[in-house]
């Protein structure tokens, strides 16, 4: 894992995009660590946040499209999203609809929310917009925190 993180950091904005894309899917990965490292290396924080948000959005939409397949056995077997997570996400989303994609940044539950929204055939445009808002706010908060910490130690 350390070698992969180092590789992503060395690739700069492209590495930031790829790490966020991977983290947005059902594969566990820490794009936050790459974001903090890229900012501390001197890359433009706005560029890092944009790359991270774009990558994580695409990764999150793969969860949504996975849900549109509608085959729970495949989703559990091949993608490792277990039934308990999906049931928890379904209770969380039920009655609220596509706007709940805002919360897809939540660790361990976010991908399940995306899958459930796909299963429910939630409006793809509202899902995309609310997911974009949630993911961008998260990355902005992390970048702001990283910038604040680097100024403390500079």
mmCIF file of C-alpha atoms in Angstrom:
data_model
loop_
_atom_site.group_PDB
_atom_site.id
_atom_site.type_symbol
_atom_site.label_atom_id
_atom_site.label_comp_id
_atom_site.label_asym_id
_atom_site.label_seq_id
_atom_site.Cartn_x
_atom_site.Cartn_y
_atom_site.Cartn_z
ATOM 1 C CA UNK A 1 0.000 0.000 0.000
ATOM 2 C CA UNK A 2 2.850 2.410 0.796
ATOM 3 C CA UNK A 3 4.378 1.862 -2.646
ATOM 4 C CA UNK A 4 1.056 2.628 -4.339
ATOM 5 C CA UNK A 5 0.613 5.786 -2.242
ATOM 6 C CA UNK A 6 4.129 6.918 -3.100
ATOM 7 C CA UNK A 7 3.491 6.261 -6.805
ATOM 8 C CA UNK A 8 0.286 8.326 -6.712
ATOM 9 C CA UNK A 9 2.022 11.197 -4.935
ATOM 10 C CA UNK A 10 4.873 11.239 -7.469
ATOM 11 C CA UNK A 11 2.384 11.524 -10.340
ATOM 12 C CA UNK A 12 1.020 14.813 -8.973
ATOM 13 C CA UNK A 13 -2.404 15.844 -10.256
ATOM 14 C CA UNK A 14 -2.829 12.680 -12.319
ATOM 15 C CA UNK A 15 -1.938 10.578 -9.279
ATOM 16 C CA UNK A 16 -4.397 12.624 -7.219
ATOM 17 C CA UNK A 17 -7.119 11.970 -9.796
ATOM 18 C CA UNK A 18 -6.358 8.225 -9.976
ATOM 19 C CA UNK A 19 -6.182 7.774 -6.203
ATOM 20 C CA UNK A 20 -9.528 9.564 -5.778
ATOM 21 C CA UNK A 21 -11.056 7.495 -8.579
ATOM 22 C CA UNK A 22 -9.957 4.270 -6.884
ATOM 23 C CA UNK A 23 -11.163 5.524 -3.489
ATOM 24 C CA UNK A 24 -14.564 6.409 -4.972
ATOM 25 C CA UNK A 25 -15.202 2.823 -6.047
ATOM 26 C CA UNK A 26 -15.726 -0.219 -3.846
ATOM 27 C CA UNK A 27 -11.927 -0.583 -3.506
ATOM 28 C CA UNK A 28 -10.679 0.754 -0.150
ATOM 29 C CA UNK A 29 -8.008 3.421 -0.687
ATOM 30 C CA UNK A 30 -6.963 6.662 1.022
ATOM 31 C CA UNK A 31 -7.125 9.539 -1.431
ATOM 32 C CA UNK A 32 -7.024 11.894 1.544
ATOM 33 C CA UNK A 33 -3.430 10.907 2.312
ATOM 34 C CA UNK A 34 -2.468 11.571 -1.316
ATOM 35 C CA UNK A 35 -4.235 14.955 -1.199
ATOM 36 C CA UNK A 36 -2.386 16.052 1.929
ATOM 37 C CA UNK A 37 0.931 14.821 0.525
ATOM 38 C CA UNK A 38 0.415 16.587 -2.822
ATOM 39 C CA UNK A 39 -0.456 19.864 -1.087
ATOM 40 C CA UNK A 40 2.537 19.593 1.239
ATOM 41 C CA UNK A 41 4.771 19.001 -1.824
ATOM 42 C CA UNK A 42 3.696 22.415 -3.099
ATOM 43 C CA UNK A 43 1.085 21.497 -5.699
ATOM 44 C CA UNK A 44 -1.726 24.009 -6.152
ATOM 45 C CA UNK A 45 -4.442 23.145 -3.576
ATOM 46 C CA UNK A 46 -7.232 24.175 -5.969
ATOM 47 C CA UNK A 47 -5.858 21.881 -8.671
ATOM 48 C CA UNK A 48 -5.539 19.054 -6.159
ATOM 49 C CA UNK A 49 -9.125 19.519 -4.955
ATOM 50 C CA UNK A 50 -10.430 19.630 -8.545
ATOM 51 C CA UNK A 51 -8.505 16.477 -9.517
ATOM 52 C CA UNK A 52 -9.634 14.682 -6.359
ATOM 53 C CA UNK A 53 -13.276 15.683 -6.781
ATOM 54 C CA UNK A 54 -13.364 14.681 -10.459
ATOM 55 C CA UNK A 55 -11.759 11.307 -9.782
ATOM 56 C CA UNK A 56 -13.921 10.568 -6.770
ATOM 57 C CA UNK A 57 -17.068 11.559 -8.684
ATOM 58 C CA UNK A 58 -16.280 9.123 -11.489
ATOM 59 C CA UNK A 59 -15.500 6.424 -8.930
ATOM 60 C CA UNK A 60 -18.744 7.152 -7.083
ATOM 61 C CA UNK A 61 -20.752 6.972 -10.289
ATOM 62 C CA UNK A 62 -19.346 3.485 -10.906
ATOM 63 C CA UNK A 63 -21.063 2.474 -7.655
ATOM 64 C CA UNK A 64 -24.305 4.021 -8.925
ATOM 65 C CA UNK A 65 -24.065 2.216 -12.284
ATOM 66 C CA UNK A 66 -23.176 -1.002 -10.461
ATOM 67 C CA UNK A 67 -26.460 -0.659 -8.594
ATOM 68 C CA UNK A 68 -28.376 -0.202 -11.832
ATOM 69 C CA UNK A 69 -27.308 -3.727 -12.783
ATOM 70 C CA UNK A 70 -29.723 -4.842 -10.100
ATOM 71 C CA UNK A 71 -28.085 -8.203 -9.470
ATOM 72 C CA UNK A 72 -27.384 -8.305 -5.719
ATOM 73 C CA UNK A 73 -25.554 -11.648 -5.904
ATOM 74 C CA UNK A 74 -23.003 -10.191 -8.355
ATOM 75 C CA UNK A 75 -22.610 -7.036 -6.331
ATOM 76 C CA UNK A 76 -21.896 -9.044 -3.175
ATOM 77 C CA UNK A 77 -19.762 -11.735 -4.808
ATOM 78 C CA UNK A 78 -17.615 -9.778 -7.245
ATOM 79 C CA UNK A 79 -17.468 -6.315 -5.712
ATOM 80 C CA UNK A 80 -17.460 -7.102 -1.995
ATOM 81 C CA UNK A 81 -20.352 -4.837 -1.002
ATOM 82 C CA UNK A 82 -22.011 -6.909 1.686
ATOM 83 C CA UNK A 83 -25.735 -7.153 2.350
ATOM 84 C CA UNK A 84 -25.562 -5.508 5.804
ATOM 85 C CA UNK A 85 -23.930 -2.366 4.387
ATOM 86 C CA UNK A 86 -26.522 -2.214 1.629
ATOM 87 C CA UNK A 87 -29.395 -2.591 4.097
ATOM 88 C CA UNK A 88 -27.951 0.163 6.303
ATOM 89 C CA UNK A 89 -27.524 2.423 3.276
ATOM 90 C CA UNK A 90 -31.055 1.641 2.110
ATOM 91 C CA UNK A 91 -32.503 2.662 5.490
ATOM 92 C CA UNK A 92 -30.418 5.850 5.339
ATOM 93 C CA UNK A 93 -31.575 6.726 1.807
ATOM 94 C CA UNK A 94 -35.184 5.538 1.962
ATOM 95 C CA UNK A 95 -37.648 8.334 1.346
ATOM 96 C CA UNK A 96 -34.937 10.915 0.738
ATOM 97 C CA UNK A 97 -33.901 10.024 -2.806
ATOM 98 C CA UNK A 98 -31.024 11.160 -4.958
ATOM 99 C CA UNK A 99 -30.000 14.062 -2.701
ATOM 100 C CA UNK A 100 -28.586 11.489 -0.271
ATOM 101 C CA UNK A 101 -25.666 11.044 -2.679
ATOM 102 C CA UNK A 102 -24.246 14.079 -0.856
ATOM 103 C CA UNK A 103 -23.235 11.649 1.897
ATOM 104 C CA UNK A 104 -21.294 9.295 -0.391
ATOM 105 C CA UNK A 105 -18.079 10.660 1.137
ATOM 106 C CA UNK A 106 -18.810 8.734 4.368
ATOM 107 C CA UNK A 107 -16.187 5.986 4.805
ATOM 108 C CA UNK A 108 -17.435 2.393 4.563
ATOM 109 C CA UNK A 109 -21.007 3.490 3.782
ATOM 110 C CA UNK A 110 -20.571 5.820 0.818
ATOM 111 C CA UNK A 111 -20.201 3.162 -1.862
ATOM 112 C CA UNK A 112 -23.223 1.313 -0.504
ATOM 113 C CA UNK A 113 -25.265 4.537 -0.736
ATOM 114 C CA UNK A 114 -24.256 4.805 -4.392
ATOM 115 C CA UNK A 115 -25.202 1.197 -5.093
ATOM 116 C CA UNK A 116 -28.573 1.640 -3.356
ATOM 117 C CA UNK A 117 -29.279 4.814 -5.353
ATOM 118 C CA UNK A 118 -28.527 2.848 -8.515
ATOM 119 C CA UNK A 119 -30.795 0.020 -7.397
ATOM 120 C CA UNK A 120 -33.540 2.573 -6.728
ATOM 121 C CA UNK A 121 -32.920 4.180 -10.149
ATOM 122 C CA UNK A 122 -32.566 7.582 -8.487
ATOM 123 C CA UNK A 123 -32.353 10.564 -10.817
ATOM 124 C CA UNK A 124 -28.832 10.446 -12.239
ATOM 125 C CA UNK A 125 -28.486 14.248 -12.551
ATOM 126 C CA UNK A 126 -29.539 14.975 -8.985
ATOM 127 C CA UNK A 127 -27.381 12.086 -7.793
ATOM 128 C CA UNK A 128 -24.381 13.511 -9.679
ATOM 129 C CA UNK A 129 -24.925 17.053 -8.420
ATOM 130 C CA UNK A 130 -25.388 16.093 -4.786
ATOM 131 C CA UNK A 131 -22.438 13.680 -4.940
ATOM 132 C CA UNK A 132 -20.290 16.454 -6.451
ATOM 133 C CA UNK A 133 -21.243 18.841 -3.647
ATOM 134 C CA UNK A 134 -20.536 16.346 -0.868
ATOM 135 C CA UNK A 135 -17.241 15.141 -2.276
ATOM 136 C CA UNK A 136 -15.974 18.631 -3.113
ATOM 137 C CA UNK A 137 -16.854 19.958 0.373
ATOM 138 C CA UNK A 138 -14.960 17.050 1.925
ATOM 139 C CA UNK A 139 -11.842 17.633 -0.179
ATOM 140 C CA UNK A 140 -12.000 21.395 0.425
ATOM 141 C CA UNK A 141 -12.155 20.769 4.185
ATOM 142 C CA UNK A 142 -9.202 18.359 4.038
ATOM 143 C CA UNK A 143 -7.170 20.768 1.893
ATOM 144 C CA UNK A 144 -7.948 23.685 4.211
ATOM 145 C CA UNK A 145 -6.910 21.612 7.204
ATOM 146 C CA UNK A 146 -3.704 20.517 5.459
ATOM 147 C CA UNK A 147 -2.872 24.113 4.548
ATOM 148 C CA UNK A 148 -3.523 25.231 8.106
ATOM 149 C CA UNK A 149 -1.264 22.538 9.505
ATOM 150 C CA UNK A 150 1.538 23.263 7.056
ATOM 151 C CA UNK A 151 1.534 26.931 8.019
ATOM 152 C CA UNK A 152 1.798 25.941 11.672
ATOM 153 C CA UNK A 153 4.971 23.967 11.000
ATOM 154 C CA UNK A 154 6.541 26.287 8.404
#
